[in-house]
Coordinates of C-alpha atoms in Angstrom, one line a residue:
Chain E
X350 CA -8.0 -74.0 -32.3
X351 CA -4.6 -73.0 -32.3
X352 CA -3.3 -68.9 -31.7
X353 CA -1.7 -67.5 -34.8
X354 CA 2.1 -67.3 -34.6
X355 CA 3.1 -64.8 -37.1
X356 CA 0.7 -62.4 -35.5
X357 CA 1.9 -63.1 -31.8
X358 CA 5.1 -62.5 -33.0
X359 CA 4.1 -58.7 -34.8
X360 CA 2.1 -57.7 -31.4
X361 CA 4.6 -58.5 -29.3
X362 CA 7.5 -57.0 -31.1
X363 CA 5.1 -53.9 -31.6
X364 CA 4.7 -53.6 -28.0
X365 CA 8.3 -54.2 -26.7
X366 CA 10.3 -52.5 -29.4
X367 CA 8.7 -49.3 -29.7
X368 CA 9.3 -47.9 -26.7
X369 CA 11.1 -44.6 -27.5
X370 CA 9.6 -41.2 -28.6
X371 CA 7.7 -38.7 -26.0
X372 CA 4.3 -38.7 -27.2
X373 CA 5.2 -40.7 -30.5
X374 CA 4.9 -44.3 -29.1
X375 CA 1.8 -43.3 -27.2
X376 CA 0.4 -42.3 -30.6
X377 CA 1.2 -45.1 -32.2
X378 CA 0.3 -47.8 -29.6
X379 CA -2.9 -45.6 -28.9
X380 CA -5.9 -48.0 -29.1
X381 CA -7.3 -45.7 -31.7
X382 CA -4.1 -46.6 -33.8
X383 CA -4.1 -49.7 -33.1
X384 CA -7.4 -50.4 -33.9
X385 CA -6.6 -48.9 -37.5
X386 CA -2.8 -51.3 -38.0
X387 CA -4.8 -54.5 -36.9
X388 CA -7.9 -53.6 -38.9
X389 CA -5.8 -53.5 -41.9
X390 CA -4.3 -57.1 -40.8
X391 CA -8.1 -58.5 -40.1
X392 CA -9.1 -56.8 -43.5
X393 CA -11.7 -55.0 -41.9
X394 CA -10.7 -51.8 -41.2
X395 CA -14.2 -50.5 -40.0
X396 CA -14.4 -53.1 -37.3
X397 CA -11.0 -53.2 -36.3
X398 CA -11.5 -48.9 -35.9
X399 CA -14.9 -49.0 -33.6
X400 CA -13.3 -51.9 -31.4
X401 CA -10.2 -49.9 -31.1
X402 CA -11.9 -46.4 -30.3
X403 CA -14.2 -48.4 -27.6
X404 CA -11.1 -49.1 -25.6
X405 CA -10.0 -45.7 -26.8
X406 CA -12.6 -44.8 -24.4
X407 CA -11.8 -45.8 -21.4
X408 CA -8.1 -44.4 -21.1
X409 CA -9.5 -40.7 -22.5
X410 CA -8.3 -38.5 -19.2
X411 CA -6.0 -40.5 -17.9
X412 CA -2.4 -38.7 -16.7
X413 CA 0.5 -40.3 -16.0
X414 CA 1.3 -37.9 -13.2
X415 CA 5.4 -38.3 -12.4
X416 CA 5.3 -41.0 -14.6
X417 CA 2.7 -43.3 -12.1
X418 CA 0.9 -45.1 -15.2
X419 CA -2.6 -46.5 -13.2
X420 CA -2.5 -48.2 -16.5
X421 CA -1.1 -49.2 -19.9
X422 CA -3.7 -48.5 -22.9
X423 CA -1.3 -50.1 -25.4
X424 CA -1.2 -53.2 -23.5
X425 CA -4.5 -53.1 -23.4
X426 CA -5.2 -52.6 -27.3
X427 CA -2.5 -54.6 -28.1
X428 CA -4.1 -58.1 -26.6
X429 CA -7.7 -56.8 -26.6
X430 CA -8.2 -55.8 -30.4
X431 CA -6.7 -58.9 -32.6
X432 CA -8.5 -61.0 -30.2
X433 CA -12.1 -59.5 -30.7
X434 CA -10.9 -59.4 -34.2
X435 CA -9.8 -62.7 -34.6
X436 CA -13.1 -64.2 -32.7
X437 CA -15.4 -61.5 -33.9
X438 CA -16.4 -60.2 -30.6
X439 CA -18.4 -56.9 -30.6
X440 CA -17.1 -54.0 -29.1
X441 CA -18.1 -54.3 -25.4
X442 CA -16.6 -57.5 -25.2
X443 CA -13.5 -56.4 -26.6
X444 CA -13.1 -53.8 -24.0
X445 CA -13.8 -56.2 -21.2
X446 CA -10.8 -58.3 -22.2
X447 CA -8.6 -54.9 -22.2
X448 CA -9.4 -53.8 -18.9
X449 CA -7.6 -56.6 -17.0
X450 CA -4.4 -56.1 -19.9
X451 CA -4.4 -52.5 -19.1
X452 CA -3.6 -52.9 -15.8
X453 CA -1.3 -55.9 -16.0
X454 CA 1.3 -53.8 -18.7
X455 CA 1.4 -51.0 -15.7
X456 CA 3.4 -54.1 -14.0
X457 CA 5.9 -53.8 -17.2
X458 CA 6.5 -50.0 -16.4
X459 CA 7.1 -50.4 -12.7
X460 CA 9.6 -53.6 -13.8
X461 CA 11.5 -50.7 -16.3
X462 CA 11.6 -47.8 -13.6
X463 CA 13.0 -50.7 -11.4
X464 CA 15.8 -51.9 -13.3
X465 CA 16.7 -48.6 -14.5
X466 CA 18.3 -47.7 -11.2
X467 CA 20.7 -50.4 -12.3
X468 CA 21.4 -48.3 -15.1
X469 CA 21.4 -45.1 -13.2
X470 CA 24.3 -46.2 -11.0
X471 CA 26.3 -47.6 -13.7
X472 CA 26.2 -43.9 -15.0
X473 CA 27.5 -42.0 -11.5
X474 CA 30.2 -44.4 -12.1
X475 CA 30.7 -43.1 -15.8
X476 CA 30.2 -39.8 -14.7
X477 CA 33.3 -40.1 -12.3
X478 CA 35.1 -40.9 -15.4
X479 CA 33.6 -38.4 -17.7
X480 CA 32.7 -41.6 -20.0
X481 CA 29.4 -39.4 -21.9
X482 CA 29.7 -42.1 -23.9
X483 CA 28.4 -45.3 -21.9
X484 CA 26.0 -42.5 -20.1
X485 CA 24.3 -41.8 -23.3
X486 CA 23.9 -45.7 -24.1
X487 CA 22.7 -45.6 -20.4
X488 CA 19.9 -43.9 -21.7
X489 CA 18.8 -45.3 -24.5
X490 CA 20.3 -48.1 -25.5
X491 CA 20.5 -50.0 -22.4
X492 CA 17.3 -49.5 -20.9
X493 CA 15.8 -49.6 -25.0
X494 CA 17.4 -53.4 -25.6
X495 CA 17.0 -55.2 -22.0
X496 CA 13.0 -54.0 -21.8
X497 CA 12.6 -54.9 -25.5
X498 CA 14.1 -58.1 -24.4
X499 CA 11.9 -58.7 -21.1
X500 CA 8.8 -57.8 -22.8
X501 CA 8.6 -59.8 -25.8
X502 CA 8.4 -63.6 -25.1
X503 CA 5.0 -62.6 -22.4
X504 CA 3.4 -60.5 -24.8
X505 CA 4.1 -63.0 -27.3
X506 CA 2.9 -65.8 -25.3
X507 CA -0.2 -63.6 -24.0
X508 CA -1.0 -62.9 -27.6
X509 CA -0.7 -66.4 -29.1
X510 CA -2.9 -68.2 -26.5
X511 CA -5.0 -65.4 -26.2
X512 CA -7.9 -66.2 -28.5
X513 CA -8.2 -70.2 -27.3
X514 CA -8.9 -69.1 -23.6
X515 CA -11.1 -66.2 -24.5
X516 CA -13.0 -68.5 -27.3
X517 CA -13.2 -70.5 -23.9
X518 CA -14.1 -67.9 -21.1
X519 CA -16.5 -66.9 -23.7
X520 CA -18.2 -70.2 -24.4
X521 CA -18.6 -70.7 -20.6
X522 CA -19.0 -67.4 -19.0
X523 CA -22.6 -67.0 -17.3
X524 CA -24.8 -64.3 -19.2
X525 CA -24.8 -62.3 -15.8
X526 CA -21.1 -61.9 -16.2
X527 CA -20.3 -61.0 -19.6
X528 CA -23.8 -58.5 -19.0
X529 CA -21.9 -57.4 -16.0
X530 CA -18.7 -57.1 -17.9
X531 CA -20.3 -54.9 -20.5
X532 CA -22.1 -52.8 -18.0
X533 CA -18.9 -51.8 -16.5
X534 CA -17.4 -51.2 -20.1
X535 CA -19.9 -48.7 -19.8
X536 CA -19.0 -46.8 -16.3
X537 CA -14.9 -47.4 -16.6
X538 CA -14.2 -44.3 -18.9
X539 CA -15.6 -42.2 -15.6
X540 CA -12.8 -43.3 -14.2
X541 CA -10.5 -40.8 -16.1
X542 CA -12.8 -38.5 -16.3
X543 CA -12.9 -38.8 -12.7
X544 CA -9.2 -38.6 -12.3
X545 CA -9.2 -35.1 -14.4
X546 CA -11.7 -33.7 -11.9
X547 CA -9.9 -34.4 -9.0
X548 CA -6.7 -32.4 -10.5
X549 CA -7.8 -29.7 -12.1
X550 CA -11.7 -29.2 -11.3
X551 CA -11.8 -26.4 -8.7
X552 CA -15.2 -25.5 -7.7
X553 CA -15.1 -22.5 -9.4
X554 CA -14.7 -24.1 -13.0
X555 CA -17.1 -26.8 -12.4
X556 CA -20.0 -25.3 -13.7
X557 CA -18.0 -25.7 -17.3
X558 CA -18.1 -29.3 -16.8
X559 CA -22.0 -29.5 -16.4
X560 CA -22.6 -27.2 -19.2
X561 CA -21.0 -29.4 -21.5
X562 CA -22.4 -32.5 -19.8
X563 CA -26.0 -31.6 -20.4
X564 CA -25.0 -29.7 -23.9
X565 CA -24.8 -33.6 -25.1
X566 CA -27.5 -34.5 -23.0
X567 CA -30.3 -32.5 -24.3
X568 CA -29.0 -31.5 -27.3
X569 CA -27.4 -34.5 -28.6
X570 CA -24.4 -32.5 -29.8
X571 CA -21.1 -34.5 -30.7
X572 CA -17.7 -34.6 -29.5
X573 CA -16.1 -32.1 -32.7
X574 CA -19.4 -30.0 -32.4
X575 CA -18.7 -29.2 -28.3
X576 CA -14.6 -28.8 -29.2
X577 CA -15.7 -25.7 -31.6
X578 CA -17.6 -24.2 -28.5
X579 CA -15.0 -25.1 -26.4
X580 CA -12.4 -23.3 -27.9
X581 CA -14.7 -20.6 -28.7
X582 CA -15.3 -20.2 -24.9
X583 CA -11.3 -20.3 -24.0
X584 CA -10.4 -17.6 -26.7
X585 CA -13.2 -15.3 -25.5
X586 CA -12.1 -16.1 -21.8
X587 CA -8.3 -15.4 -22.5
X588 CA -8.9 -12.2 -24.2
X589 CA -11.4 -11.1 -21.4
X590 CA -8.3 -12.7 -19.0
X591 CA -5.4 -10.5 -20.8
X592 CA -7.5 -7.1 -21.5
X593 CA -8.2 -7.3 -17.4
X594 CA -4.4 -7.4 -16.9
X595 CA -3.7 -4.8 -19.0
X596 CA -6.1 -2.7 -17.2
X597 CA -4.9 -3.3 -14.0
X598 CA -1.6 -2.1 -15.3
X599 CA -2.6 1.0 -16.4
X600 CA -4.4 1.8 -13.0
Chain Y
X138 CA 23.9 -10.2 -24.3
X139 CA 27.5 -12.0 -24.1
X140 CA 29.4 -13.8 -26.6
X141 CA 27.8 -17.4 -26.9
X142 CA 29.4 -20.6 -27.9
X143 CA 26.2 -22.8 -28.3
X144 CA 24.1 -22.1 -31.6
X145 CA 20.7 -22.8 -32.0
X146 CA 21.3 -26.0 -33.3
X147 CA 22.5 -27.3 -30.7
X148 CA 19.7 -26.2 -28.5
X149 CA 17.1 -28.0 -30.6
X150 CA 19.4 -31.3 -31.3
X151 CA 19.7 -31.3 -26.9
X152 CA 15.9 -30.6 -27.1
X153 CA 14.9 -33.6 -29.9
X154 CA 17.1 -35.8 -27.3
X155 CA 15.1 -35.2 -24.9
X156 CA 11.7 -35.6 -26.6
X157 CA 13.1 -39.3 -27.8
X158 CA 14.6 -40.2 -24.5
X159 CA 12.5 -38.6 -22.0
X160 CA 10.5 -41.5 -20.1
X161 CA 13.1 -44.5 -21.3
X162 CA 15.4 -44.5 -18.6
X163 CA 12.8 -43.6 -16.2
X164 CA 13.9 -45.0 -12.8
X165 CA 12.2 -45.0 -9.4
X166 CA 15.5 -43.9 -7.5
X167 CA 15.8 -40.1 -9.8
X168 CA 13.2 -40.4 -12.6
X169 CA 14.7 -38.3 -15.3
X170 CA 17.7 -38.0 -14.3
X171 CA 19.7 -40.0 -16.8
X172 CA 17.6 -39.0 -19.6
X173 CA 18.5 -35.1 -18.5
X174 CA 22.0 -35.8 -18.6
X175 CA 21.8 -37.2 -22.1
X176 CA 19.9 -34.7 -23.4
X177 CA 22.4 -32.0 -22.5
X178 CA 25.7 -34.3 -22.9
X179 CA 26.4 -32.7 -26.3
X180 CA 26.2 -29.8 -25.4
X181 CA 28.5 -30.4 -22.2
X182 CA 30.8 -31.7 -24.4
X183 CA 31.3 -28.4 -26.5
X184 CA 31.6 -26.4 -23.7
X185 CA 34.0 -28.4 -21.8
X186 CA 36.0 -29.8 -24.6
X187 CA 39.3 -28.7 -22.8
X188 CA 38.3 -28.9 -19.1
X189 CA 37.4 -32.9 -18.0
X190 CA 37.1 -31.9 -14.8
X191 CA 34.4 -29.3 -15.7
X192 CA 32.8 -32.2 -17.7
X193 CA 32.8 -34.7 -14.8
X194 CA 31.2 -31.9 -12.7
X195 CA 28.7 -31.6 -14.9
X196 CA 27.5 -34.8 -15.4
X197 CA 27.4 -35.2 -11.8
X198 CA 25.6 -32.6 -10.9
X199 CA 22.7 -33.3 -13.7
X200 CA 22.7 -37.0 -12.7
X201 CA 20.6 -35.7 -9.6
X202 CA 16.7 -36.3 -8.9
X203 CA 14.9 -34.6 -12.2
X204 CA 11.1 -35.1 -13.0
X205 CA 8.7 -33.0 -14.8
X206 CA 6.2 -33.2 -17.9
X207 CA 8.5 -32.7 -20.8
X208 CA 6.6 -30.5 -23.0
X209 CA 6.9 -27.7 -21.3
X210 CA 9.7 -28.9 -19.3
X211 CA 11.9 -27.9 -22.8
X212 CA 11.8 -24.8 -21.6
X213 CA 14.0 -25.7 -18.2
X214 CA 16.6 -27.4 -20.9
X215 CA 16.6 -24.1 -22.8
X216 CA 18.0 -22.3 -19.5
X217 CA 19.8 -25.0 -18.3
X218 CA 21.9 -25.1 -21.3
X219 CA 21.8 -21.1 -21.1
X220 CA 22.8 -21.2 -17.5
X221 CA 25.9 -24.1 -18.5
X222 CA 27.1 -21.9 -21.0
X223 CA 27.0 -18.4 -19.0
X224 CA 29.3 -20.4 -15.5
X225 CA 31.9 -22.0 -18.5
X226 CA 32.1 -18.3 -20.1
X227 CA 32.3 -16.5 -17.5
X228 CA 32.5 -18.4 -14.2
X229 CA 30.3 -16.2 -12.3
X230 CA 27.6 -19.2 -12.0
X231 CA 27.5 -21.3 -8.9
X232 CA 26.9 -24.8 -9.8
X233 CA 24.4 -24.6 -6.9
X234 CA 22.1 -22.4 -8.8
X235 CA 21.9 -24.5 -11.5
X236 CA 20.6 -27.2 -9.2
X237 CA 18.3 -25.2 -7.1
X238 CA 16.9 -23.5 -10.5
X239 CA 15.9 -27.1 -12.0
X240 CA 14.5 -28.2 -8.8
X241 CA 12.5 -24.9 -8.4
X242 CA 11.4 -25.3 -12.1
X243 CA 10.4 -28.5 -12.7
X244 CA 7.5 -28.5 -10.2
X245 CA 5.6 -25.7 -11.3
X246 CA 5.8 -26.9 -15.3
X247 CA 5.1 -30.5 -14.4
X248 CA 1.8 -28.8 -12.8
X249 CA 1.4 -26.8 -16.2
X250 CA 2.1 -29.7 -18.4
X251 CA 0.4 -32.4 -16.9
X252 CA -3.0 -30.4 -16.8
X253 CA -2.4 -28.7 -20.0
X254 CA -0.8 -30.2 -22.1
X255 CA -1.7 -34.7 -20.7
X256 CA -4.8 -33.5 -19.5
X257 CA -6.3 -31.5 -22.0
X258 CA -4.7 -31.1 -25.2
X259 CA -4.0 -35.5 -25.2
X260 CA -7.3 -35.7 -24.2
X261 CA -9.2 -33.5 -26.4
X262 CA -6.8 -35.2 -29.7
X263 CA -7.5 -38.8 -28.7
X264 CA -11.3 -38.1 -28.0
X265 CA -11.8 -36.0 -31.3
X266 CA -9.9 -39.5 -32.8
X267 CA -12.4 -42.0 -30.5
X268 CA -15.7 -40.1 -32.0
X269 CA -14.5 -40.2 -35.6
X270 CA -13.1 -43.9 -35.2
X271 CA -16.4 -45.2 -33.6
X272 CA -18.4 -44.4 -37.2
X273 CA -15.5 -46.6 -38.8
X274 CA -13.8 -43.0 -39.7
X275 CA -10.2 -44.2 -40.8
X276 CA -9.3 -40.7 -39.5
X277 CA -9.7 -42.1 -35.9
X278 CA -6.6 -43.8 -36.2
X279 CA -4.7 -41.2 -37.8
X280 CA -5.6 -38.2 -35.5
X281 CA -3.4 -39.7 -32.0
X282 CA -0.5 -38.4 -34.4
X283 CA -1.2 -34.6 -34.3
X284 CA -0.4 -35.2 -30.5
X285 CA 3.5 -36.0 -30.5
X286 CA 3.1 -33.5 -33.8
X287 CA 2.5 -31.0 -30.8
X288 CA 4.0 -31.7 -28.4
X289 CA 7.8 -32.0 -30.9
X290 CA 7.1 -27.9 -32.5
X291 CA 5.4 -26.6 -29.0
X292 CA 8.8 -28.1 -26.8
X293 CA 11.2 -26.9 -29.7
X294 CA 10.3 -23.3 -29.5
X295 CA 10.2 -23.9 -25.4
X296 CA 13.5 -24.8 -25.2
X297 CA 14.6 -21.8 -27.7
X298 CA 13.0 -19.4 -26.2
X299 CA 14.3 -20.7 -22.1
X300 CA 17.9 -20.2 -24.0
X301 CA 17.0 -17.1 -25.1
X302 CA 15.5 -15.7 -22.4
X303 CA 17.5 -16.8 -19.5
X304 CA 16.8 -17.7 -15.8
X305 CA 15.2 -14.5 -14.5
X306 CA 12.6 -13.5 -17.4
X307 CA 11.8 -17.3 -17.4
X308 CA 10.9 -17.0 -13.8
X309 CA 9.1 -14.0 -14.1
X310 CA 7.2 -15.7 -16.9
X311 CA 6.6 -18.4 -15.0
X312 CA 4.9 -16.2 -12.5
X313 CA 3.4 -13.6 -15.2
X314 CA -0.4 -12.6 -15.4
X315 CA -0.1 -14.1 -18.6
X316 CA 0.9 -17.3 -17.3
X317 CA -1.6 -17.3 -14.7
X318 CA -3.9 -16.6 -17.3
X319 CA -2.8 -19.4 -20.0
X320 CA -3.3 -21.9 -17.0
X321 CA -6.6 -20.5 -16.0
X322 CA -8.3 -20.7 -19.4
X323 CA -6.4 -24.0 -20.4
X324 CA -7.8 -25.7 -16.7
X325 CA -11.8 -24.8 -18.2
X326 CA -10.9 -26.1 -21.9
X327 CA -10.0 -29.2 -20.5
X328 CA -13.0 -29.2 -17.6
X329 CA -15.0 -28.4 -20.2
X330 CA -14.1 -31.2 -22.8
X331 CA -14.3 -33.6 -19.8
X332 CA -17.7 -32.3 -19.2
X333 CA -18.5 -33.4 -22.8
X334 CA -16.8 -36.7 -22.9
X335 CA -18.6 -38.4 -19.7
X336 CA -22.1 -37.1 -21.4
X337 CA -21.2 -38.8 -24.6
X338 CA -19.2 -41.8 -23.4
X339 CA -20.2 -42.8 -19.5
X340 CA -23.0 -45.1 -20.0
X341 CA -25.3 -46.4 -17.5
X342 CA -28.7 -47.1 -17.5
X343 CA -31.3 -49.5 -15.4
X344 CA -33.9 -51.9 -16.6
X345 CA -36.2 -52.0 -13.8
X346 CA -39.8 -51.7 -13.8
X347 CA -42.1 -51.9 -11.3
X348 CA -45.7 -53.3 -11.8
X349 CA -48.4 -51.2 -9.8
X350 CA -51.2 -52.9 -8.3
X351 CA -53.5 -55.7 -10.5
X352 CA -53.7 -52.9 -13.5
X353 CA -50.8 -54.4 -15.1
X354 CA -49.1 -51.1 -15.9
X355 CA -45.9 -50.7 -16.0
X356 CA -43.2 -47.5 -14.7
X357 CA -39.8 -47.8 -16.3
X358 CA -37.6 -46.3 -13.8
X359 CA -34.9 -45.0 -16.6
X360 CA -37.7 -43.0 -18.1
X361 CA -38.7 -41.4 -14.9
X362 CA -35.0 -40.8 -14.3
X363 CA -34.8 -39.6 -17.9
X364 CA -37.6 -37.0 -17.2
X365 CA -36.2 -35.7 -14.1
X366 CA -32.6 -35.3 -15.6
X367 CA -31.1 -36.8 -18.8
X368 CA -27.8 -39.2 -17.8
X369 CA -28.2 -38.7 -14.2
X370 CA -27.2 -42.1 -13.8
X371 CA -23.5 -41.5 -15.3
X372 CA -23.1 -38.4 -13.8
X373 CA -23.7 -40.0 -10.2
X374 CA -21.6 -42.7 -11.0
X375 CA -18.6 -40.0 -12.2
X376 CA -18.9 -37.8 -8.9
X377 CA -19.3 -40.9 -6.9
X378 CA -15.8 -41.9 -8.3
X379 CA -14.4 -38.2 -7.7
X380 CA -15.4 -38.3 -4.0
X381 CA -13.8 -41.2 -3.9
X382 CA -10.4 -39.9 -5.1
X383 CA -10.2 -36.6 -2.8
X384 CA -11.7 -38.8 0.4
X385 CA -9.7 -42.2 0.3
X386 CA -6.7 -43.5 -1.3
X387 CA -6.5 -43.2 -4.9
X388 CA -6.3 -47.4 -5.8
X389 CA -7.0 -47.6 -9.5
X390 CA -7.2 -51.1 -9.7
X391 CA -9.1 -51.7 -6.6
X392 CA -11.6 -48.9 -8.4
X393 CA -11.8 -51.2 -11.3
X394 CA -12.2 -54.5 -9.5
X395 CA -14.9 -53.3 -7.8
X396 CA -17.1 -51.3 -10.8
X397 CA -16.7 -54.8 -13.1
X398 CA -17.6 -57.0 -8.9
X399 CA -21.0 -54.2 -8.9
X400 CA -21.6 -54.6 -12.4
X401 CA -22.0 -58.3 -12.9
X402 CA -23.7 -58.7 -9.2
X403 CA -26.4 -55.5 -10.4
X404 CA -26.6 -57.6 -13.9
X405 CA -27.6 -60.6 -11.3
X406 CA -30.2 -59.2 -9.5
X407 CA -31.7 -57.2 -12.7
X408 CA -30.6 -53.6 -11.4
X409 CA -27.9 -52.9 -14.6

């Protein structure tokens, strides 16, 4: 069984391409997205949507802080989803085979932060010469073409053989693995959750966190339900928060 | 307030530079440096149009180390450009202030940003888009799109109102009750929504039994967990993962190696 080319070719020039746009590319390449664009390729936009939101998953909570990407979620839908799609793997599979992905585009970011200092000194030279010119193509289009550039032939090459060697791992893997595999599918998203915790969780808003925790817990509530208490709860804090101020004031 | 040269157009054409640019030339030597120059280079331009030795200057002196979360950071591009046009003007401006003023800045709103605006309002978007996209909802994997929708109309009135304002009531709001208060309330929102997503989407659970005596009957361990405290399991496994990120190093990837290593040896023995 051969990869298919035309589709190798769309991942990886979705992936290299688009990297400009604060906020916009990480919509876009979002596994959520990207579950929707290659569902409509698969025609099976259903599937294509839970097997992206699974990988969703495991990247929810995760901050880039200064840039330090512990990893790359559009890596990982990018290889992960037409690949599950493609072999119709379920879900837990599918986010086993993003994990590693996720981890390995992180290497792409460091390379671009890397070869940007190239870029960086080419501008203090430009600078000297008050050349705004070649600084602005400094920082977009120069960085913009020779990542694009780097990037494409591996994803394309990742994405093209994909499929055979996961059809393979697959076919070979030991129950005890790929149960393994889809246990920690299960525990990973702590991870971010974890990582938000650590930054903003000061003892004194913790209790928030565990009523929310056991709110699904024993009640079963959903994700959109909890976000209407939620903000609820932060209005009726930052009005309490404001009226103290004023108070204070007029002591 | 003093005659201006800059009009609000060009404050939100520097500030859409930015929001394209901001992480693209992204190095490891000055971070945002070159994408700080370009966003203000425009601008530079106007004001220096008949001093190239102003303009040199000036790119110089915004080539240095910059990093911050650029959401809120608009706001420092809104005084920045303030701050440029107030030392062409009228020349009273070290160049030195300008400096100190991004570094000063740009620590306290990357704080702000990342928890606020990467932490909880990214979050809370790409969750709401996971639990609608997990029922096969196609609006799963249209909802990642209100985020840059946000964060593009939240950093173009930032960097309006930093021009507006100016150095000194940007400080002070910086420092304001109101501020502190924003923060405070944004920092439960998020802990809150965390608190939510690990009970809906951490799953663990063990298939053990044990057989008691010659009866035959059987004790599930997971419903006797279950009874004592619903998803004790994942919560365990999440605070087991925070301890580990305030007591040692914080190595992602070694934290994934080993969860998928404990996973598949636990699926070995029977335990997961």
């Amino acid at each position: 069984m051969t990869g298919n080319f035309g589709l190798a070719l769309f991942s990886a020039i979705l992936y290299a391409v688009a990297i400009p746009g604060y906020g916009l590319s990480s919509a876009y390449k979002s596994p959520a997205t990207l579950g929707l664009i290659y569902g409509i390729i698969f025609g099976d936009i259903t599937q294509g949507l839970i097997i992206g939101c699974s990988i969703q998953l495991l990247y929810l909570g995760v901050v880039a802080t200064g840039n330090n990407m512990p990893s790359d979620q559009a890596m990982a839908g990018i290889i992960a989803i037409p690949i599950a799609l493609s072999q119709g793997l379920d879900a837990q599979m599918a986010v086993t085979i993003a994990v590693p992905f996720g981890i390995l585009g992180t290497f792409f970011n460091n390379m671009k932060r890397s070869i940007n200092i190239w870029f960086l000194h080419y501008a203090d030279r430009k600078a000297e010469e008050g050349n705004v010119k070649e600084i602005n193509r400094c920082a977009v289009l120069y960085p913009w073409l020779f990542m694009s550039a780097l990037q494409i032939i591996p994803i394309f090459i990742i994405s093209y053989l994909g499929p055979t060697a996961a059809q393979f791992l697959i076919d070979y893997l030991p129950s005890w693995v790929t149960g393994g595999l889809s246990v920690a599918g299960g525990v990973l998203p702590a991870i971010g959750f974890a990582l938000m915790i650590t930054q903003i969780g000061r003892k004194e808003i913790l209790p928030y966190f565990f009523i929310a925790y056991f709110m699904v817990q024993y009640m079963g509530l959903n994700t959109m339900a909890i976000s209407v208490f939620g903000v609820c709860l932060a209005l009726i804090l930052f009005f309490n928060g404001s009226q103290k101020k004023g108070g204070e004031v007029h002591e | 307030m003093s005659e201006r040269v800059l009009t609000k157009k060009d404050i939100t054409k520097s500030r859409f530079r930015w929001f394209i640019t901001l992480e693209l030339p992204n190095s490891f030597e000055r971070l945002q440096a070159v994408s700080f120059t370009y966003t203000i280079s425009a601008a530079l331009q106007k004001l220096y149009k008949d001093d190239k030795e102003g303009l040199k200057d000036a790119l110089k002196r915004h080539l240095e180390f910059f990093n911050t979360e650029g959401t809120i950071g608009s706001l420092i591009v809104g005084v920045v450009l303030a701050l440029e046009e107030k030392k062409k003007l009228e020349g009273d401006v070290d160049p030195e202030v300008i400096t100190n003023l991004k570094l000063g800045l740009m620590g306290p709103i990357a704080g702000i940003g990342d928890s606020l605006i990467q932490g909880t309002i990214k979050s809370i978007i790409l969750s709401l888009a996971a639990s609608f996209g997990l029922q096969g909802n196609i609006i799963g994997g249209l909802l990642p799109f209100l985020f840059p929708l946000t964060v593009y109309f939240v950093g173009r009135y930032l960097a309006i109102l930093g021009y507006n304002l100016g150095t000194e009531a940007v400080n002070k709001l910086i420092g304001s009750g109101l501020m502190t208060n924003i923060i405070n309330v944004a920092s439960i929102l998020g802990i809150f929504m965390m608190g939510a997503l690990s009970g809906s989407y951490v799953k663990l659970s063990t298939p053990l039994e044990f057989t008691i005596g010659s009866s035959g009957k059987s004790i599930a361990v997971q419903e006797v967990l279950d009874s004592l405290l619903p998803g004790l399991l994942p919560l365990l496994c999440i605070f087991g993962i925070v301890w580990y990120f305030k007591n040692k190093k914080q190595n992602y990837l070694l934290l994934v190696i080993s969860i998928m290593i404990i996973g598949m040896l636990g699926s070995l023995v029977g335990i997961f």
